[in-house]
């Protein structure tokens, strides 16, 4: 087995940043999950994608939001932006059963603890960052943000809520799989210095007076109309679902108060080469050393598994894979899969069999 140094993981503390000889960071990612440097954990994928661009990236996993907010201050302000994700699951699904009872453990937290993330971390983390650093852009991603980008029914509060952009105050939301939009976002930011609001697979909020629609846009019923008539919300959902089945989707917009939520159409599916590149990044495939001696249930489940493709045409009501990854299938190459299998066989506790060949992973910022 390869011997890893602390600097083989993306830095999570000021000391780890200094060990790399950095005095400034380009991007700081905040995640509701523990940091596992593995291609099945979104923050690791996005961090490694940005690292591959030559950017200086750090991850702050499960920051403490209840004290003096030192976790949000310890690395200062990044040069480009903060990235925020609630984690690989919607935080409420992660915390509660369908009967609204507390789950036996949080699978993405060391030792399964329940107290390491707030409810709706996308909103909580973003509001804290915008208060501390109002001039630094915050980019939202992850399943929690992705599936709440427009008016949605919140099962946990039994009410219809507006776009998470209005409640969080984030500058931009990346929906779906984040590799392509986050890569192009950084290229545009480095070149132009401002957030590009024409970027595919993103959503943003703008004032009604400044929004100009085109004849090809799809207008949804406003948030206020959905509050008054649940059938209008159901029609909105149908339109969103239909657009997600199209190779070339329309731009969608929805009014909420004096603002408009604009959802740009997604990128085409990744090519096999792009998908291979995402999986072939220099992951350690291990939890960060800070968790030594602690069990992370989700890692125990995935560490001897291999993701072989993206997307799902099924659209099952109980599953978000097709909603988040898209309905078009993209397969990894045989070479990329076998390279990962070889890395698994070299792990010290490998028992000689793969537990799964999976299709699911969640790389969002």
Short mmCIF file of C-alpha atoms in Angstrom, two decimals:
data_model
loop_
_atom_site.label_atom_id
_atom_site.label_comp_id
_atom_site.label_asym_id
_atom_site.label_seq_id
_atom_site.Cartn_x
_atom_site.Cartn_y
_atom_site.Cartn_z
CA UNK A 1 0.00 0.00 0.00
CA UNK A 2 1.19 3.50 -0.82
CA UNK A 3 2.31 5.57 2.17
CA UNK A 4 0.47 8.89 2.19
CA UNK A 5 1.59 12.23 3.66
CA UNK A 6 -0.79 14.80 5.15
CA UNK A 7 -0.28 16.97 2.06
CA UNK A 8 -1.74 14.22 -0.15
CA UNK A 9 -5.19 15.32 1.02
CA UNK A 10 -6.64 18.73 0.22
CA UNK A 11 -5.94 21.03 3.20
CA UNK A 12 -8.59 21.44 5.89
CA UNK A 13 -6.73 23.69 8.37
CA UNK A 14 -4.40 26.70 8.32
CA UNK A 15 -1.49 24.43 9.28
CA UNK A 16 -2.15 22.15 6.29
CA UNK A 17 -2.32 25.19 3.99
CA UNK A 18 1.05 26.38 5.31
CA UNK A 19 2.55 22.90 4.82
CA UNK A 20 1.89 23.37 1.11
CA UNK A 21 3.64 26.74 1.16
CA UNK A 22 0.48 28.66 0.28
CA UNK A 23 -0.30 32.13 1.62
CA UNK A 24 -3.63 32.51 -0.22
CA UNK A 25 -6.44 30.21 -1.35
CA UNK A 26 -8.40 30.47 -4.59
CA UNK A 27 -11.45 28.47 -3.47
CA UNK A 28 -12.67 27.28 -0.07
CA UNK A 29 -15.29 24.52 -0.02
CA UNK A 30 -17.67 24.03 2.91
CA UNK A 31 -19.30 20.62 3.18
CA UNK A 32 -21.91 19.13 5.48
CA UNK A 33 -20.15 15.77 5.16
CA UNK A 34 -16.87 14.53 6.58
CA UNK A 35 -14.00 14.81 4.11
CA UNK A 36 -13.37 11.47 2.43
CA UNK A 37 -10.94 11.82 -0.48
CA UNK A 38 -12.77 9.43 -2.77
CA UNK A 39 -14.55 9.80 -6.14
CA UNK A 40 -17.91 8.94 -4.56
CA UNK A 41 -17.83 12.01 -2.29
CA UNK A 42 -18.80 15.27 -3.96
CA UNK A 43 -16.57 17.75 -2.13
CA UNK A 44 -13.50 15.63 -2.89
CA UNK A 45 -14.37 15.45 -6.60
CA UNK A 46 -14.96 19.18 -6.94
CA UNK A 47 -11.82 19.96 -4.93
CA UNK A 48 -9.70 17.66 -7.09
CA UNK A 49 -11.22 19.07 -10.30
CA UNK A 50 -10.24 22.58 -9.24
CA UNK A 51 -6.81 21.39 -8.12
CA UNK A 52 -6.31 19.95 -11.62
CA UNK A 53 -6.79 23.49 -12.97
CA UNK A 54 -3.88 24.67 -10.86
CA UNK A 55 -6.08 26.33 -8.24
CA UNK A 56 -5.30 26.39 -4.51
CA UNK A 57 -8.27 24.68 -2.87
CA UNK A 58 -9.18 23.83 0.73
CA UNK A 59 -12.12 21.93 2.22
CA UNK A 60 -13.74 22.74 5.56
CA UNK A 61 -15.88 19.71 6.43
CA UNK A 62 -18.74 20.01 8.89
CA UNK A 63 -17.92 23.49 10.26
CA UNK A 64 -19.27 24.40 13.68
CA UNK A 65 -22.14 26.87 13.13
CA UNK A 66 -23.05 27.26 16.82
CA UNK A 67 -19.94 28.83 18.40
CA UNK A 68 -17.99 31.97 17.49
CA UNK A 69 -17.88 30.76 13.85
CA UNK A 70 -14.10 30.27 13.93
CA UNK A 71 -14.37 27.46 11.37
CA UNK A 72 -15.79 29.95 8.88
CA UNK A 73 -12.99 32.43 9.58
CA UNK A 74 -9.90 30.25 10.00
CA UNK A 75 -8.81 30.23 6.36
CA UNK A 76 -9.82 33.81 5.60
CA UNK A 77 -11.31 34.88 2.29
CA UNK A 78 -10.60 33.03 -0.97
CA UNK A 79 -9.49 34.81 -4.12
CA UNK A 80 -12.39 33.49 -6.26
CA UNK A 81 -15.31 32.16 -4.20
CA UNK A 82 -16.69 30.00 -1.40
CA UNK A 83 -18.35 26.74 -2.45
CA UNK A 84 -21.13 25.34 -0.25
CA UNK A 85 -22.75 21.91 -0.26
CA UNK A 86 -24.96 20.23 2.34
CA UNK A 87 -23.29 16.93 1.34
CA UNK A 88 -24.09 13.84 -0.69
CA UNK A 89 -27.69 13.75 0.56
CA UNK A 90 -30.40 16.27 1.31
CA UNK A 91 -29.74 17.06 4.96
CA UNK A 92 -33.31 16.33 6.03
CA UNK A 93 -33.41 12.94 4.29
CA UNK A 94 -30.03 12.27 5.85
CA UNK A 95 -31.26 13.09 9.34
CA UNK A 96 -34.87 11.85 9.47
CA UNK A 97 -36.83 8.80 8.35
CA UNK A 98 -40.03 9.11 6.31
CA UNK A 99 -41.88 9.00 9.65
CA UNK A 100 -39.88 12.08 10.71
CA UNK A 101 -37.99 10.12 13.34
CA UNK A 102 -34.28 10.65 13.92
CA UNK A 103 -32.21 8.13 11.96
CA UNK A 104 -30.01 5.74 13.92
CA UNK A 105 -26.87 7.37 12.51
CA UNK A 106 -25.61 10.05 10.11
CA UNK A 107 -23.77 7.93 7.52
CA UNK A 108 -21.50 10.76 6.38
CA UNK A 109 -20.29 11.77 9.84
CA UNK A 110 -17.52 10.19 11.96
CA UNK A 111 -19.02 7.55 14.26
CA UNK A 112 -22.46 8.37 12.83
CA UNK A 113 -23.02 11.39 15.12
CA UNK A 114 -26.16 13.48 14.56
CA UNK A 115 -24.92 16.83 15.84
CA UNK A 116 -22.23 17.69 13.29
CA UNK A 117 -24.40 19.53 10.76
CA UNK A 118 -27.45 21.80 10.99
CA UNK A 119 -30.73 21.22 9.25
CA UNK A 120 -30.56 22.79 5.77
CA UNK A 121 -26.77 23.43 5.83
CA UNK A 122 -26.95 25.02 2.37
CA UNK A 123 -28.92 27.88 3.86
CA UNK A 124 -27.13 28.05 7.23
CA UNK A 125 -23.58 27.98 5.86
CA UNK A 126 -24.32 30.47 3.08
CA UNK A 127 -26.00 32.98 5.37
CA UNK A 128 -23.01 32.86 7.73
CA UNK A 129 -20.51 33.36 4.90
CA UNK A 130 -22.48 36.24 3.37
CA UNK A 131 -22.59 37.93 6.76
CA UNK A 132 -18.85 37.49 7.39
CA UNK A 133 -17.68 38.14 3.82
CA UNK A 134 -20.47 40.00 1.98
CA UNK A 135 -18.25 40.80 -1.01
CA UNK A 136 -17.10 37.20 -1.67
CA UNK A 137 -19.29 35.14 -4.03
CA UNK A 138 -20.90 31.99 -2.62
CA UNK A 139 -21.60 29.17 -5.07
CA UNK A 140 -24.18 26.59 -3.98
CA UNK A 141 -24.16 22.95 -5.10
CA UNK A 142 -25.07 19.45 -3.99
CA UNK A 143 -28.34 17.55 -4.06
CA UNK A 144 -29.98 19.69 -1.38
CA UNK A 145 -29.50 22.87 -3.41
CA UNK A 146 -29.92 21.24 -6.81
CA UNK A 147 -33.37 19.84 -6.12
CA UNK A 148 -34.55 22.98 -4.32
CA UNK A 149 -33.58 25.45 -7.04
CA UNK A 150 -37.21 26.36 -7.77
CA UNK A 151 -40.40 26.43 -5.70
CA UNK A 152 -40.66 23.04 -4.01
CA UNK A 153 -42.72 21.14 -1.47
CA UNK A 154 -40.82 20.58 1.77
CA UNK A 155 -42.05 17.35 3.34
CA UNK A 156 -40.39 18.08 6.68
CA UNK A 157 -42.20 21.38 7.22
CA UNK A 158 -45.26 20.38 5.17
CA UNK A 159 -45.21 23.58 3.15
CA UNK A 160 -44.26 24.98 -0.24
CA UNK A 161 -40.96 26.85 -0.05
CA UNK A 162 -39.35 29.20 -2.58
CA UNK A 163 -36.06 28.63 -4.38
CA UNK A 164 -33.18 27.99 -2.01
CA UNK A 165 -31.47 30.97 -3.67
CA UNK A 166 -33.97 33.34 -2.04
CA UNK A 167 -33.54 31.84 1.44
CA UNK A 168 -29.77 31.41 1.37
CA UNK A 169 -28.59 34.55 -0.39
CA UNK A 170 -26.13 32.58 -2.57
CA UNK A 171 -24.79 34.29 -5.70
CA UNK A 172 -25.07 31.27 -7.99
CA UNK A 173 -26.38 27.71 -7.82
CA UNK A 174 -24.90 24.79 -9.76
CA UNK A 175 -27.39 21.97 -10.25
CA UNK A 176 -26.75 18.39 -11.25
CA UNK A 177 -23.25 16.95 -11.59
CA UNK A 178 -20.83 19.77 -10.96
CA UNK A 179 -17.58 19.00 -12.79
CA UNK A 180 -18.23 20.88 -16.05
CA UNK A 181 -19.95 23.98 -14.64
CA UNK A 182 -17.45 24.45 -11.80
CA UNK A 183 -14.52 24.10 -14.22
CA UNK A 184 -15.91 26.65 -16.66
CA UNK A 185 -16.98 28.96 -13.83
CA UNK A 186 -13.39 29.15 -12.57
CA UNK A 187 -12.04 29.77 -16.07
CA UNK A 188 -14.48 32.63 -16.57
CA UNK A 189 -13.82 34.09 -13.11
CA UNK A 190 -10.07 34.04 -13.70
CA UNK A 191 -10.52 35.77 -17.06
CA UNK A 192 -13.36 38.21 -16.41
CA UNK A 193 -13.34 38.62 -12.63
CA UNK A 194 -17.16 38.50 -12.38
CA UNK A 195 -19.72 35.71 -12.05
CA UNK A 196 -21.01 34.64 -15.49
CA UNK A 197 -24.79 34.39 -15.38
CA UNK A 198 -25.00 32.79 -18.82
CA UNK A 199 -23.19 29.64 -17.65
CA UNK A 200 -25.06 26.41 -18.48
CA UNK A 201 -26.38 24.27 -15.62
CA UNK A 202 -26.59 27.16 -13.18
CA UNK A 203 -29.41 29.09 -11.55
CA UNK A 204 -29.40 32.65 -10.26
CA UNK A 205 -31.66 35.33 -8.84
CA UNK A 206 -32.21 38.72 -10.48
CA UNK A 207 -34.60 41.64 -10.08
CA UNK A 208 -37.77 41.52 -12.20
CA UNK A 209 -37.02 44.92 -13.67
CA UNK A 210 -33.66 43.69 -15.03
CA UNK A 211 -34.81 40.35 -16.44
CA UNK A 212 -35.48 40.00 -20.15
CA UNK A 213 -37.12 36.79 -21.36
CA UNK A 214 -36.91 35.34 -24.85
CA UNK A 215 -39.48 33.46 -26.89
CA UNK A 216 -37.68 30.17 -26.28
CA UNK A 217 -37.81 30.50 -22.49
CA UNK A 218 -40.21 28.46 -20.38
CA UNK A 219 -42.11 30.50 -17.80
CA UNK A 220 -43.30 28.65 -14.70
CA UNK A 221 -46.15 29.76 -12.48
CA UNK A 222 -44.80 32.18 -9.89
CA UNK A 223 -44.06 31.12 -6.34
CA UNK A 224 -47.06 33.12 -5.13
CA UNK A 225 -49.36 31.38 -7.63
CA UNK A 226 -48.10 27.99 -6.41
CA UNK A 227 -48.87 28.94 -2.80
CA UNK A 228 -52.47 29.61 -3.78
CA UNK A 229 -53.02 26.64 -6.10
CA UNK A 230 -51.28 23.27 -5.66
CA UNK A 231 -52.29 22.25 -9.20
CA UNK A 232 -50.09 25.03 -10.56
CA UNK A 233 -47.17 23.69 -8.56
CA UNK A 234 -47.88 20.23 -10.00
CA UNK A 235 -47.87 21.68 -13.53
CA UNK A 236 -44.55 23.37 -12.80
CA UNK A 237 -43.09 20.05 -11.69
CA UNK A 238 -44.28 18.41 -14.91
CA UNK A 239 -42.56 21.08 -17.01
CA UNK A 240 -39.30 20.74 -15.05
CA UNK A 241 -39.39 16.97 -15.44
CA UNK A 242 -40.08 17.17 -19.17
CA UNK A 243 -37.19 19.56 -19.72
CA UNK A 244 -34.88 17.22 -17.82
CA UNK A 245 -35.63 14.53 -20.43
CA UNK A 246 -34.48 16.73 -23.33
CA UNK A 247 -31.02 16.77 -24.84
CA UNK A 248 -31.49 20.50 -25.52
CA UNK A 249 -33.64 21.98 -22.78
CA UNK A 250 -35.17 25.45 -22.53
CA UNK A 251 -34.13 28.15 -20.11
CA UNK A 252 -36.63 28.17 -17.25
CA UNK A 253 -37.65 31.15 -15.14
CA UNK A 254 -39.99 31.70 -12.20
CA UNK A 255 -41.03 34.89 -10.45
CA UNK A 256 -40.80 35.07 -6.67
CA UNK A 257 -41.72 38.37 -5.06
CA UNK A 258 -39.82 41.14 -6.83
CA UNK A 259 -37.23 38.69 -8.14
CA UNK A 260 -36.92 36.08 -10.87
CA UNK A 261 -35.18 32.72 -10.49
CA UNK A 262 -33.48 31.89 -13.78
CA UNK A 263 -32.36 28.31 -14.51
CA UNK A 264 -30.03 27.98 -17.48
CA UNK A 265 -30.25 24.75 -19.52
CA UNK A 266 -27.76 22.00 -18.63
CA UNK A 267 -24.56 20.99 -20.38
CA UNK A 268 -24.72 18.01 -22.73
CA UNK A 269 -23.79 14.74 -20.98
CA UNK A 270 -20.10 14.31 -20.25
CA UNK A 271 -18.01 12.45 -22.79
CA UNK A 272 -16.35 9.21 -21.74
CA UNK A 273 -13.00 11.01 -21.62
CA UNK A 274 -14.38 13.73 -19.33
CA UNK A 275 -15.90 11.14 -17.03
CA UNK A 276 -12.67 9.14 -16.92
CA UNK A 277 -10.76 12.29 -16.04
CA UNK A 278 -13.01 12.91 -13.04
CA UNK A 279 -12.40 9.41 -11.69
CA UNK A 280 -8.68 9.34 -12.50
CA UNK A 281 -7.74 12.33 -10.32
CA UNK A 282 -5.18 11.66 -7.54
CA UNK A 283 -7.56 10.63 -4.76
CA UNK A 284 -6.10 8.91 -1.72
CA UNK A 285 -9.46 7.02 -1.54
CA UNK A 286 -9.32 7.40 2.25
CA UNK A 287 -10.87 9.61 4.94
CA UNK A 288 -8.76 12.55 6.04
CA UNK A 289 -6.25 11.56 8.79
CA UNK A 290 -8.14 13.79 11.27
CA UNK A 291 -10.71 10.96 11.49
CA UNK A 292 -8.20 8.29 12.49
CA UNK A 293 -9.85 5.69 14.70
CA UNK A 294 -13.36 6.84 13.78
CA UNK A 295 -15.84 5.02 11.58
CA UNK A 296 -17.55 6.82 8.69
CA UNK A 297 -20.45 4.51 7.73
CA UNK A 298 -20.78 5.76 4.14
CA UNK A 299 -17.09 5.13 3.51
CA UNK A 300 -17.33 1.61 4.94
CA UNK A 301 -20.07 0.91 2.42
CA UNK A 302 -18.31 2.37 -0.64
CA UNK A 303 -14.58 1.75 -0.20
CA UNK A 304 -14.52 -1.54 -2.15
CA UNK A 305 -17.07 -0.42 -4.74
CA UNK A 306 -16.57 0.97 -8.23
CA UNK A 307 -18.76 3.50 -10.05
CA UNK A 308 -19.01 2.43 -13.69
CA UNK A 309 -21.29 5.04 -15.25
CA UNK A 310 -23.38 8.17 -14.76
CA UNK A 311 -27.04 8.87 -15.32
CA UNK A 312 -30.24 6.83 -15.04
CA UNK A 313 -33.20 6.73 -17.42
CA UNK A 314 -35.49 5.25 -14.75
CA UNK A 315 -36.81 8.34 -12.98
CA UNK A 316 -38.11 6.32 -10.01
CA UNK A 317 -40.18 8.34 -7.55
CA UNK A 318 -38.10 7.20 -4.55
CA UNK A 319 -34.71 8.08 -6.07
CA UNK A 320 -32.89 11.28 -7.09
CA UNK A 321 -30.25 9.76 -9.38
CA UNK A 322 -31.97 10.67 -12.65
CA UNK A 323 -33.05 14.05 -11.24
CA UNK A 324 -29.49 14.94 -10.24
CA UNK A 325 -27.30 13.05 -12.71
CA UNK A 326 -29.62 13.28 -15.70
CA UNK A 327 -31.31 10.56 -17.74
CA UNK A 328 -28.55 10.09 -20.31
CA UNK A 329 -26.09 7.27 -19.61
CA UNK A 330 -22.34 7.89 -19.85
CA UNK A 331 -20.04 4.93 -19.24
CA UNK A 332 -16.45 4.98 -18.03
CA UNK A 333 -13.83 3.31 -20.18
CA UNK A 334 -12.64 -0.19 -19.36
CA UNK A 335 -9.15 1.20 -18.72
CA UNK A 336 -10.39 3.72 -16.15
CA UNK A 337 -12.48 1.11 -14.32
CA UNK A 338 -9.63 -1.40 -14.18
CA UNK A 339 -7.25 1.29 -12.94
CA UNK A 340 -9.58 1.92 -10.00
CA UNK A 341 -10.04 -1.80 -9.36
CA UNK A 342 -6.25 -2.19 -9.17
CA UNK A 343 -6.08 0.65 -6.61
CA UNK A 344 -8.75 -1.10 -4.51
CA UNK A 345 -6.87 -4.41 -4.56
CA UNK A 346 -3.83 -2.65 -3.08
CA UNK A 347 -5.75 -1.44 -0.02
CA UNK A 348 -4.52 -3.26 3.13
CA UNK A 349 -7.93 -4.51 4.27
CA UNK A 350 -9.17 -5.62 0.83
CA UNK A 351 -10.77 -9.07 1.20
CA UNK A 352 -10.55 -10.15 -2.45
CA UNK A 353 -13.97 -9.10 -3.79
CA UNK A 354 -15.71 -5.92 -4.94
CA UNK A 355 -18.81 -5.15 -2.92
CA UNK A 356 -20.56 -3.39 -5.82
CA UNK A 357 -20.24 -2.03 -9.32
CA UNK A 358 -22.29 1.13 -8.89
CA UNK A 359 -23.64 3.97 -10.95
CA UNK A 360 -24.07 6.56 -8.21
CA UNK A 361 -21.82 9.38 -7.10
CA UNK A 362 -22.50 13.01 -6.23
CA UNK A 363 -19.85 15.50 -7.31
CA UNK A 364 -21.34 18.92 -6.62
CA UNK A 365 -19.70 21.92 -4.98
#
